Coordinates of C-alpha atoms in Angstrom, one line a residue:
M289 CA 23.4 11.7 -18.0
L290 CA 23.0 14.9 -19.9
P291 CA 20.4 15.2 -22.7
S292 CA 21.6 15.2 -26.2
P293 CA 21.5 18.3 -28.5
G294 CA 17.9 19.0 -29.3
Q295 CA 16.5 16.7 -26.6
A296 CA 13.8 18.3 -24.5
T297 CA 14.2 18.8 -20.8
A298 CA 11.9 20.4 -18.2
S299 CA 13.3 23.2 -16.0
P300 CA 12.9 22.3 -12.3
G301 CA 9.8 23.9 -10.8
S302 CA 8.2 25.0 -14.1
N303 CA 6.3 23.6 -17.1
E304 CA 8.7 25.3 -19.6
V305 CA 10.4 22.9 -22.0
V306 CA 13.8 24.0 -23.1
T307 CA 16.1 22.2 -25.6
R308 CA 19.8 22.0 -25.1
E309 CA 20.3 22.9 -28.7
C310 CA 18.3 26.1 -28.5
C311 CA 20.2 27.1 -25.4
M312 CA 23.5 26.6 -27.1
R313 CA 22.4 28.6 -30.1
R314 CA 20.5 31.4 -28.4
S315 CA 22.6 34.1 -30.1
I316 CA 21.9 32.6 -33.6
C317 CA 18.1 32.4 -32.9
S318 CA 18.1 36.1 -32.2
L319 CA 19.0 36.8 -35.8
A320 CA 15.4 36.5 -36.7
A321 CA 14.9 40.0 -35.4
L322 CA 17.2 41.5 -38.1
P323 CA 16.2 42.7 -41.6
L324 CA 16.4 39.9 -44.2
A325 CA 19.1 41.5 -46.3
I326 CA 21.4 41.7 -43.2
V327 CA 20.6 38.1 -42.3
L328 CA 21.4 36.9 -45.8
A329 CA 24.7 38.7 -45.7
L330 CA 25.7 37.4 -42.3
P331 CA 26.5 33.7 -42.4
G332 CA 29.7 33.8 -44.4
T333 CA 30.8 37.0 -42.8
V334 CA 30.1 35.9 -39.3
S335 CA 31.8 32.5 -39.9
A336 CA 34.9 34.1 -41.3
Q337 CA 35.0 36.6 -38.5
A338 CA 34.5 33.9 -35.9
D339 CA 37.2 31.8 -37.3
S340 CA 39.6 34.8 -37.5
R341 CA 38.8 35.7 -33.9
L342 CA 39.3 32.1 -32.7
E343 CA 42.7 31.8 -34.4
S344 CA 43.7 35.2 -33.0
L345 CA 42.8 34.2 -29.5
K346 CA 44.6 30.9 -29.9
E347 CA 47.8 32.7 -30.8
E348 CA 47.4 35.0 -27.8
A349 CA 46.6 32.0 -25.5
L350 CA 49.8 30.2 -26.6
Q351 CA 51.9 33.2 -25.5
M352 CA 49.9 33.6 -22.3
V353 CA 50.6 30.0 -21.3
Q354 CA 54.2 30.4 -22.3
D355 CA 54.4 33.5 -20.0
R356 CA 53.2 31.2 -17.1
A357 CA 56.1 28.7 -17.6
K358 CA 57.4 29.5 -14.2
Q359 CA 54.0 28.7 -12.6
V360 CA 53.9 25.4 -14.4
Q361 CA 57.4 24.5 -13.0
E362 CA 56.4 25.5 -9.5
I363 CA 53.2 23.5 -9.4
V364 CA 54.9 20.4 -10.8
D365 CA 57.8 20.7 -8.3
M366 CA 55.5 21.5 -5.3
Q367 CA 53.3 18.5 -5.9
F368 CA 56.3 16.3 -6.4
S369 CA 57.7 17.3 -3.0
F370 CA 54.4 16.4 -1.3
G371 CA 54.4 12.8 -2.5
E372 CA 51.0 12.0 -1.1
L373 CA 49.1 8.8 -1.5
G374 CA 45.5 8.2 -2.4
M375 CA 42.8 9.5 -0.1
Q376 CA 45.4 11.5 1.8
E377 CA 46.2 14.3 -0.7
F378 CA 45.6 17.1 1.8
E379 CA 48.7 19.2 1.2
T380 CA 47.9 18.9 -2.5
Q381 CA 44.4 20.0 -1.9
R382 CA 45.4 23.0 0.2
Y383 CA 48.0 24.2 -2.4
L384 CA 46.0 23.8 -5.6
T385 CA 42.7 25.1 -4.3
G386 CA 44.6 28.1 -2.8
I387 CA 45.9 29.0 -6.3
L388 CA 42.4 28.6 -7.8
E389 CA 40.7 30.5 -5.0
D390 CA 43.2 33.4 -5.4
N391 CA 42.2 33.5 -9.1
G392 CA 38.5 33.8 -8.5
F393 CA 37.3 30.2 -8.5
E394 CA 34.6 29.0 -6.0
I395 CA 36.0 26.1 -4.0
E396 CA 34.1 23.1 -2.6
L397 CA 36.1 20.8 -0.3
G398 CA 35.3 17.2 0.6
V399 CA 33.1 16.4 -2.4
A400 CA 31.5 13.0 -2.9
G401 CA 32.3 12.0 0.7
M402 CA 36.1 12.2 0.2
P403 CA 37.8 14.7 2.6
S404 CA 40.8 15.2 0.2
A405 CA 38.6 15.8 -2.8
W406 CA 37.6 19.2 -4.1
T407 CA 36.2 21.1 -7.0
A408 CA 36.9 24.7 -8.2
R409 CA 34.3 26.4 -10.4
W410 CA 34.3 29.7 -12.3
S411 CA 31.6 31.0 -14.6
N412 CA 31.2 33.9 -17.1
G413 CA 28.1 35.2 -18.8
S414 CA 25.5 32.5 -19.3
G415 CA 27.9 29.9 -17.9
E416 CA 27.4 27.6 -20.9
P417 CA 29.0 25.4 -22.1
V418 CA 30.5 23.8 -18.9
I419 CA 33.9 22.3 -19.5
A420 CA 35.4 20.2 -16.7
M421 CA 39.2 19.6 -16.5
G422 CA 40.6 16.8 -14.4
S423 CA 43.9 15.1 -13.6
D424 CA 45.1 12.6 -11.0
V425 CA 47.1 13.8 -7.9
D426 CA 48.1 10.7 -5.9
G427 CA 51.5 9.0 -5.6
I428 CA 52.9 5.5 -5.3
P429 CA 54.1 3.8 -2.1
Q430 CA 57.9 3.4 -1.6
S431 CA 58.7 5.3 -4.8
N432 CA 60.4 8.3 -3.2
Q433 CA 63.3 9.4 -5.4
K434 CA 65.6 12.4 -6.0
P435 CA 64.6 14.1 -9.3
G436 CA 67.2 14.4 -12.0
V437 CA 69.3 11.5 -10.7
A438 CA 69.3 8.6 -13.3
Y439 CA 69.6 5.8 -10.8
R440 CA 68.0 4.7 -7.5
D441 CA 68.7 7.5 -4.9
P442 CA 65.8 8.3 -2.6
I443 CA 65.3 11.4 -0.6
L444 CA 63.8 9.2 2.1
A445 CA 64.2 5.5 1.6
M446 CA 60.9 3.6 1.4
A447 CA 58.8 6.8 1.6
P448 CA 56.0 7.5 -0.8
G449 CA 56.7 9.5 -4.0
H450 CA 55.4 10.3 -7.4
G451 CA 56.3 7.1 -9.1
E452 CA 53.9 7.6 -11.9
G453 CA 54.0 11.4 -12.4
H454 CA 50.6 12.5 -11.1
N455 CA 52.3 15.6 -9.8
S456 CA 52.2 17.2 -13.2
G457 CA 48.6 17.1 -14.6
Q458 CA 47.1 19.8 -12.4
A459 CA 49.8 22.2 -13.6
V460 CA 48.7 21.4 -17.2
N461 CA 45.1 22.1 -16.4
I462 CA 45.3 25.0 -14.0
V463 CA 47.7 27.1 -16.1
A464 CA 45.6 26.5 -19.2
A465 CA 42.4 27.5 -17.3
L466 CA 43.9 30.7 -15.9
A467 CA 45.1 31.8 -19.3
V468 CA 41.7 31.1 -20.9
K469 CA 39.8 32.6 -18.0
E470 CA 41.7 35.9 -18.6
L471 CA 40.6 35.9 -22.2
M472 CA 37.0 35.0 -21.4
E473 CA 36.7 37.9 -19.0
R474 CA 38.2 40.3 -21.5
E475 CA 36.3 39.1 -24.5
N476 CA 33.0 38.4 -22.7
I477 CA 33.1 34.7 -23.6
D478 CA 30.3 32.6 -22.0
G479 CA 31.2 29.4 -20.2
T480 CA 32.1 27.6 -17.0
L481 CA 35.4 26.0 -16.0
L482 CA 35.1 23.2 -13.5
M483 CA 38.5 21.9 -12.1
W484 CA 38.7 18.6 -10.3
P485 CA 41.3 16.1 -9.1
G486 CA 41.5 12.4 -9.6
I487 CA 41.7 11.2 -6.0
A488 CA 43.2 7.8 -5.2
E489 CA 43.4 6.9 -8.9
E490 CA 46.0 4.2 -8.0
Q491 CA 43.2 2.5 -6.1
L492 CA 40.6 3.4 -8.6
G493 CA 38.9 5.0 -5.7
S494 CA 37.1 8.2 -6.6
K495 CA 35.7 8.9 -10.1
A496 CA 32.7 6.5 -9.9
F497 CA 31.7 8.3 -6.7
F498 CA 32.1 11.6 -8.4
V499 CA 29.7 10.4 -11.1
R500 CA 27.2 8.9 -8.7
D501 CA 27.1 11.9 -6.4
G502 CA 26.5 14.4 -9.2
V503 CA 29.9 16.2 -9.3
F504 CA 29.7 16.4 -13.1
D505 CA 26.0 17.2 -13.4
G506 CA 25.6 19.8 -16.2
V507 CA 29.1 19.2 -17.6
D508 CA 29.2 19.4 -21.4
V509 CA 32.7 18.0 -22.0
N510 CA 35.4 16.6 -19.7
L511 CA 39.0 17.2 -20.6
F512 CA 41.2 14.8 -18.7
T513 CA 45.0 14.8 -18.8
H514 CA 47.6 12.1 -17.9
V515 CA 51.3 12.1 -17.9
S516 CA 53.1 10.2 -20.6
S517 CA 56.4 10.0 -22.5
R518 CA 54.6 10.9 -25.7
F519 CA 52.1 13.5 -26.9
G520 CA 48.8 12.0 -27.9
V521 CA 45.1 11.4 -27.7
S522 CA 42.7 8.7 -28.9
W523 CA 39.0 8.2 -29.5
G524 CA 36.7 5.2 -29.3
Q525 CA 37.1 2.1 -27.1
S526 CA 40.5 1.9 -25.4
G527 CA 42.5 -1.3 -24.9
G528 CA 42.6 -1.0 -21.1
N529 CA 40.5 -3.2 -18.8
A530 CA 37.5 -2.5 -16.6
L531 CA 38.1 -3.3 -12.9
V532 CA 36.5 -3.9 -9.5
S533 CA 38.6 -3.6 -6.4
V534 CA 37.3 -5.7 -3.5
Q535 CA 38.3 -6.7 0.0
F536 CA 37.1 -9.9 1.6
R537 CA 37.3 -10.0 5.4
F538 CA 36.9 -13.2 7.4
Q539 CA 36.1 -13.6 11.1
G540 CA 37.3 -16.6 13.1
E541 CA 38.1 -17.3 16.7
T542 CA 41.4 -16.8 18.7
A543 CA 43.1 -19.6 20.6
H544 CA 46.6 -20.3 21.8
S545 CA 48.4 -21.6 18.6
A546 CA 50.4 -24.2 20.6
G547 CA 48.4 -24.8 23.7
S548 CA 44.9 -25.3 22.2
P549 CA 44.9 -24.7 18.5
W550 CA 41.9 -27.0 18.1
R551 CA 39.8 -24.4 19.8
G552 CA 40.6 -21.7 17.3
R553 CA 39.2 -20.9 13.8
S554 CA 41.8 -19.2 11.6
A555 CA 40.5 -16.3 9.5
L556 CA 44.0 -16.3 7.9
D557 CA 43.4 -19.9 6.8
A558 CA 40.2 -18.8 5.0
V559 CA 42.1 -16.0 3.2
M560 CA 44.9 -18.4 2.1
L561 CA 42.3 -20.9 0.8
L562 CA 40.6 -18.1 -1.2
A563 CA 43.9 -17.1 -2.6
Q564 CA 44.8 -20.6 -3.5
A565 CA 41.4 -21.3 -5.1
W566 CA 41.9 -18.2 -7.3
E567 CA 45.3 -19.5 -8.4
F568 CA 43.6 -22.7 -9.6
K569 CA 41.0 -20.5 -11.4
R570 CA 43.8 -18.5 -13.1
E571 CA 44.5 -21.3 -15.6
H572 CA 41.0 -20.9 -17.0
L573 CA 40.9 -17.1 -17.3
R574 CA 40.8 -15.4 -20.7
P575 CA 44.1 -13.9 -22.0
A576 CA 42.8 -10.3 -21.4
E577 CA 42.0 -10.8 -17.8
R578 CA 44.4 -9.5 -15.1
S579 CA 43.9 -10.3 -11.4
H580 CA 46.1 -9.7 -8.4
Y581 CA 45.8 -9.6 -4.6
I582 CA 47.6 -8.8 -1.4
I583 CA 46.8 -9.8 2.2
V584 CA 46.3 -6.6 4.1
E585 CA 45.4 -8.2 7.5
G586 CA 46.7 -11.6 8.6
G587 CA 46.7 -11.6 12.4
D588 CA 48.7 -10.1 15.2
Q589 CA 51.3 -12.6 16.2
P590 CA 52.1 -16.3 15.4
N591 CA 51.1 -17.7 18.8
V592 CA 47.5 -16.4 18.5
V593 CA 45.1 -18.0 15.9
P594 CA 44.0 -15.0 13.8
Q595 CA 40.5 -13.9 14.4
W596 CA 40.4 -11.4 11.6
S597 CA 42.0 -11.5 8.1
T598 CA 41.5 -9.6 4.9
I599 CA 42.5 -10.1 1.3
W600 CA 42.3 -7.4 -1.3
F601 CA 41.7 -8.3 -5.0
F602 CA 41.7 -6.4 -8.2
F603 CA 39.6 -8.2 -10.9
R604 CA 40.2 -6.8 -14.4
E605 CA 38.5 -7.7 -17.6
T606 CA 37.5 -5.9 -20.8
T607 CA 33.8 -5.5 -20.0
Y608 CA 31.5 -5.0 -17.1
D609 CA 29.9 -8.4 -17.6
L610 CA 33.3 -10.2 -17.7
V611 CA 34.5 -8.4 -14.6
M612 CA 31.3 -9.3 -12.7
E613 CA 31.7 -13.0 -13.8
S614 CA 35.1 -13.1 -12.0
Y615 CA 33.8 -11.2 -9.0
D616 CA 30.9 -13.6 -8.6
A617 CA 33.2 -16.6 -8.9
A618 CA 35.4 -15.2 -6.1
K619 CA 32.4 -14.7 -3.9
L620 CA 31.6 -18.4 -4.2
M621 CA 35.2 -19.3 -3.4
A622 CA 35.0 -17.1 -0.3
E623 CA 31.9 -18.9 0.8
G624 CA 33.7 -22.2 0.3
A625 CA 36.8 -21.0 2.2
A626 CA 34.6 -20.0 5.1
L627 CA 32.9 -23.4 5.2
M628 CA 36.3 -25.2 5.1
T629 CA 37.7 -23.3 8.0
G630 CA 34.6 -22.8 10.2
T631 CA 34.9 -19.1 9.8
Q632 CA 32.5 -16.4 8.6
I633 CA 32.7 -13.8 5.8
D634 CA 32.5 -10.6 7.8
T635 CA 32.4 -8.2 4.9
I636 CA 32.9 -8.0 1.1
A637 CA 33.7 -4.3 0.5
T638 CA 34.0 -2.6 -2.8
I639 CA 37.1 -0.3 -2.5
G640 CA 37.2 1.1 -6.0
S641 CA 36.2 0.4 -9.6
A642 CA 36.7 1.5 -13.2
W643 CA 34.8 1.1 -16.4
S644 CA 36.8 0.5 -19.6
R645 CA 37.4 3.8 -21.4
H646 CA 35.6 5.1 -24.4
F647 CA 36.8 8.5 -25.6
N648 CA 34.9 11.1 -27.7
K649 CA 35.9 11.4 -31.4
P650 CA 35.1 15.1 -32.1
V651 CA 36.8 16.3 -28.9
A652 CA 39.8 14.0 -29.6
E653 CA 40.1 15.3 -33.1
A654 CA 40.1 18.9 -31.9
T655 CA 42.6 18.0 -29.2
Y656 CA 44.9 16.2 -31.7
A657 CA 44.8 19.2 -34.1
N658 CA 46.1 21.3 -31.2
I659 CA 48.8 18.8 -30.3
E660 CA 50.0 19.0 -33.9
A661 CA 49.9 22.8 -33.7
V662 CA 51.9 22.9 -30.4
G663 CA 54.3 20.1 -31.2
L664 CA 56.9 18.5 -28.9
P665 CA 59.1 20.5 -26.6
D666 CA 62.7 21.4 -27.6
W667 CA 64.7 18.9 -25.6
S668 CA 68.1 20.0 -24.6
D669 CA 71.3 17.9 -24.8
D670 CA 71.1 17.4 -21.1
D671 CA 67.5 16.2 -21.3
I672 CA 68.5 13.6 -23.9
R673 CA 71.6 12.5 -22.0
F674 CA 69.5 12.1 -18.9
A675 CA 66.9 10.0 -20.7
E676 CA 69.5 7.8 -22.3
A677 CA 71.4 7.2 -19.0
F678 CA 68.1 6.3 -17.4
Q679 CA 67.2 3.8 -20.1
R680 CA 70.6 2.2 -19.9
E681 CA 70.1 1.9 -16.1
M682 CA 66.8 0.1 -17.0
G683 CA 68.8 -2.4 -19.0
Q684 CA 68.1 -1.1 -22.5
E685 CA 71.1 -1.7 -24.8
N686 CA 69.8 0.8 -27.4
P687 CA 68.3 3.7 -25.5
R688 CA 65.6 5.7 -27.2
G689 CA 66.1 9.0 -25.6
L690 CA 63.1 11.3 -25.9
P691 CA 60.3 11.5 -28.5
T692 CA 61.0 13.5 -31.6
E693 CA 57.7 13.2 -33.4
V694 CA 54.0 13.4 -32.5
G695 CA 52.3 10.1 -33.3
D696 CA 49.0 9.5 -35.1
L697 CA 45.6 10.1 -33.6
G698 CA 44.6 6.9 -31.8
G699 CA 41.5 5.0 -32.8
P700 CA 39.2 2.3 -31.3
V701 CA 40.5 -1.0 -30.1
D702 CA 38.8 -4.3 -31.0
L703 CA 38.1 -5.8 -27.5
S704 CA 37.7 -9.3 -29.0
R705 CA 41.4 -9.1 -29.9
S706 CA 42.5 -7.2 -26.8
L707 CA 45.1 -8.7 -24.5
G708 CA 44.0 -6.4 -21.7
G709 CA 46.1 -4.1 -19.5
G710 CA 45.8 -1.4 -17.0
S711 CA 42.7 0.5 -15.8
D712 CA 41.7 4.0 -15.1
D713 CA 38.5 5.2 -13.5
I714 CA 38.2 8.0 -16.0
G715 CA 36.3 5.3 -17.8
D716 CA 33.3 5.9 -15.5
V717 CA 33.4 9.5 -16.5
S718 CA 33.7 8.7 -20.2
W719 CA 30.5 6.7 -20.2
N720 CA 28.5 9.5 -18.7
M721 CA 29.6 12.5 -20.9
P722 CA 31.9 13.3 -23.7
T723 CA 35.5 12.8 -22.4
V724 CA 39.0 12.5 -23.7
T725 CA 42.4 11.9 -22.1
M726 CA 45.2 14.1 -23.5
R727 CA 48.6 12.5 -22.8
Y728 CA 51.4 15.0 -22.5
P729 CA 55.2 14.3 -22.8
A730 CA 56.4 15.0 -19.2
N731 CA 58.1 11.7 -18.6
M732 CA 60.7 9.4 -20.2
P733 CA 60.2 6.1 -22.1
G734 CA 61.5 3.0 -20.5
G735 CA 60.2 2.8 -17.0
P736 CA 58.4 -0.2 -15.6
G737 CA 55.5 1.8 -14.2
H738 CA 54.5 2.4 -10.6
N739 CA 58.1 2.5 -9.6
W740 CA 60.7 5.0 -8.4
A741 CA 62.1 4.9 -11.9
N742 CA 59.0 6.6 -13.2
G743 CA 59.5 9.5 -10.9
I744 CA 63.0 10.5 -11.6
A745 CA 62.1 12.9 -14.4
M746 CA 59.0 14.3 -12.7
A747 CA 60.6 17.5 -11.3
T748 CA 63.2 18.1 -14.0
P749 CA 63.1 20.2 -17.2
I750 CA 61.6 17.2 -19.0
A751 CA 58.5 17.4 -16.8
H752 CA 58.4 21.2 -16.9
K753 CA 58.6 21.4 -20.7
G754 CA 56.2 18.5 -21.3
S755 CA 53.7 20.0 -18.9
L756 CA 53.9 23.4 -20.4
A757 CA 53.3 21.9 -23.9
G758 CA 50.3 20.1 -22.4
A759 CA 48.9 23.3 -20.9
K760 CA 49.2 25.0 -24.3
V761 CA 47.1 22.2 -25.9
Q762 CA 44.5 22.4 -23.2
A763 CA 44.2 26.1 -23.6
L764 CA 43.6 25.8 -27.3
T765 CA 41.1 23.0 -26.9
L766 CA 39.2 25.1 -24.3
L767 CA 38.9 27.9 -26.8
D768 CA 37.6 25.5 -29.5
L769 CA 34.9 24.3 -27.1
F770 CA 33.9 27.7 -26.0
L771 CA 34.0 29.4 -29.4
D772 CA 33.8 27.2 -32.5
G773 CA 30.1 26.6 -32.1
E774 CA 30.4 23.0 -33.4
T775 CA 32.6 20.7 -31.3
V776 CA 30.4 20.5 -28.2
D777 CA 27.3 19.6 -30.2
A778 CA 29.2 17.1 -32.4
A779 CA 30.6 15.6 -29.2
W780 CA 27.1 14.9 -27.9
D781 CA 26.0 13.6 -31.3
Y782 CA 28.8 11.0 -31.1
F783 CA 28.1 10.2 -27.5
N784 CA 24.4 9.5 -28.1
D785 CA 24.5 8.1 -31.6
V786 CA 27.7 6.1 -31.6
Q787 CA 29.0 5.4 -28.1
A788 CA 25.7 4.7 -26.6
E789 CA 25.1 1.9 -29.1
E790 CA 28.1 0.1 -27.7
G791 CA 27.0 -0.3 -24.2
T792 CA 25.0 1.1 -21.2
Y793 CA 26.8 2.3 -18.1
I794 CA 26.0 0.2 -15.0
P795 CA 28.2 1.3 -12.0
F796 CA 30.2 -1.4 -10.1
I797 CA 29.5 0.5 -6.9
E798 CA 26.2 0.2 -5.1
P799 CA 24.2 3.1 -3.8
T800 CA 25.2 2.2 -0.3
D801 CA 28.9 1.9 -1.0
K802 CA 31.2 4.6 0.4
P803 CA 34.6 5.8 -0.6
A804 CA 37.5 4.0 1.1
I805 CA 38.8 7.1 2.8
F806 CA 40.9 5.0 5.2
L807 CA 43.3 4.0 2.4
N808 CA 46.9 4.9 3.1
E809 CA 46.1 6.6 6.4
G810 CA 48.8 4.6 8.3
I811 CA 51.5 5.1 5.6
M812 CA 51.0 8.8 5.5
A813 CA 50.9 9.1 9.3
Q814 CA 54.2 7.3 9.4
W815 CA 55.9 9.5 6.7
R816 CA 54.3 12.9 6.4
E817 CA 56.2 14.7 9.2
Q818 CA 59.5 13.1 7.9
M819 CA 58.7 14.4 4.4
R820 CA 57.6 17.9 5.5
P821 CA 61.1 19.3 5.8
Y822 CA 61.6 18.4 2.1
Y823 CA 58.6 20.3 0.8
Y824 CA 59.6 22.7 -2.0
D825 CA 60.0 26.4 -1.1
P826 CA 59.7 28.4 -4.3
S827 CA 60.3 31.7 -2.4
R828 CA 63.9 30.5 -1.7
F829 CA 64.8 28.2 -4.6
G830 CA 64.2 28.4 -8.4
T831 CA 63.5 24.7 -8.7
Y832 CA 63.1 21.7 -6.4
M833 CA 66.4 20.2 -7.8
E834 CA 68.1 23.4 -6.7
Q835 CA 66.7 23.1 -3.3
L836 CA 68.0 19.5 -3.0
G837 CA 71.4 20.5 -4.4
I838 CA 71.1 18.2 -7.4
E839 CA 73.1 18.9 -10.5
Y840 CA 71.1 18.1 -13.7
P841 CA 71.6 15.6 -15.0
T842 CA 73.2 13.3 -12.4
I843 CA 74.1 10.1 -14.2
R844 CA 76.2 7.0 -13.4
T845 CA 79.7 7.1 -14.7
R846 CA 81.3 3.7 -15.4
P847 CA 85.1 3.1 -15.4
V848 CA 86.3 1.9 -18.8
S849 CA 88.3 -1.3 -19.2
E850 CA 91.4 -1.7 -21.4
D851 CA 89.3 -2.9 -24.3
G852 CA 87.2 0.2 -24.1
T853 CA 84.0 -1.4 -22.7
P854 CA 82.4 -0.4 -19.3
A855 CA 83.9 -2.4 -16.5
R856 CA 81.3 -4.7 -14.9
G857 CA 80.4 -4.3 -11.2
L858 CA 82.0 -0.8 -10.9
S859 CA 80.1 2.4 -10.9
G860 CA 80.2 5.9 -9.5
R861 CA 78.5 9.2 -9.7

């Protein structure tokens, strides 16, 4: 964890003690060498000039990002066409790091023991402050879908796809970073940009390892982005749950299931007993808890008693202690299941984890001011028609269309009244340094989540416009952090004086745990070569929809009955 402003730290290999506050204010300390009359005249003048310069650079940054609208569209569409699942995001890695390397960033591949992970770093002047920018990149199984088509119509049926919209966040961050980098070089602005991907976020599989292995050492602020149907940011404790993801694997003994079943010991029986035990436990869980499981290994064929079987659980609760309470209960159930079946617990493996999220107030306030300044995109009539057609397809009688107003700045959630919800391993990052998640409006309201329906807008003008607006906000917030002389220090004051009073970070993962890099290997091996011919080619086509021959928007048309209402059971394109 980084020291707070003013906290003393020793430089490695020396006895010199340096404070973070003095390092951040080196230029101000140097004023002591100036004549007194000049020093007295400086504060108001310097402040006014600094404010004027910052505002001028912000105006320029907005135009620079706007000028990169085509690049935003290409990155969004390219990632959409890859459709890669967690721990297998290799085409995405190659493509994004290629853009950053071409623009002067230093690339490191395979960070924190994950082959598909990477970082990209660029520094100027003193290199301080260090601002990290992250966004998830993985897709959803079986969510493959043609963009711009407001009903189920896959490119490849049952293939992976971007059924949450993680194909858009890196466009937001990269375009913002490239615009600000250009200004930093020209204006001699000190600082470092550290770009990173959320790998296997759908399995909560990477960020705790990034934290543990020092990927964020020295980072002052982490700016995270996530796709949404609205434009917003919040501070304080979020309403989502913490989580630990665990696989229980049992070992038994094979036998002929008909000839001599008494000689076998079924690992699958142990898995089913553990699952049934948890169902009895479910009645007694708190309202905020969420828990779910799948059997990932259940034997080879019915006439062989299964020697190996594995069940995969997600245990979610509002706090670390409550998650661990459920996890410990499941361990006891697993021991009982093994005793009842004469099997053994082979392994209990942590696959992923996520702390609940706590976001930084000063950085959220700066981000929100920039959201208000940028505002929502100008949605076209086609965008609105598409959104409303999609919402009707989802069974909504009164479609909402697309957002027309920016909401309020979000505040803390009272966990004692929380009814729980989803999880995101950005929580682990947020408990180790000042962090916010900016949600940008690149998707449509009304989808069920983790579904093909949440991907149909993600390579359309809605995604392009929303991601461009998000990139503008990120660029403005970067300039605030690099130049306003206040927000970074205020962020650490909040982190140490407010957030730290609410809890102490204890990782769910152990020092010996390793990332689950085997995840989705088989699925991507099955689909990657079939998907490859559908990768976006921006040298030949203006957009991915153009490449696929899709007219935007493609919506269902319904024959009208004599009384003027849509006829049931009939539909067309």
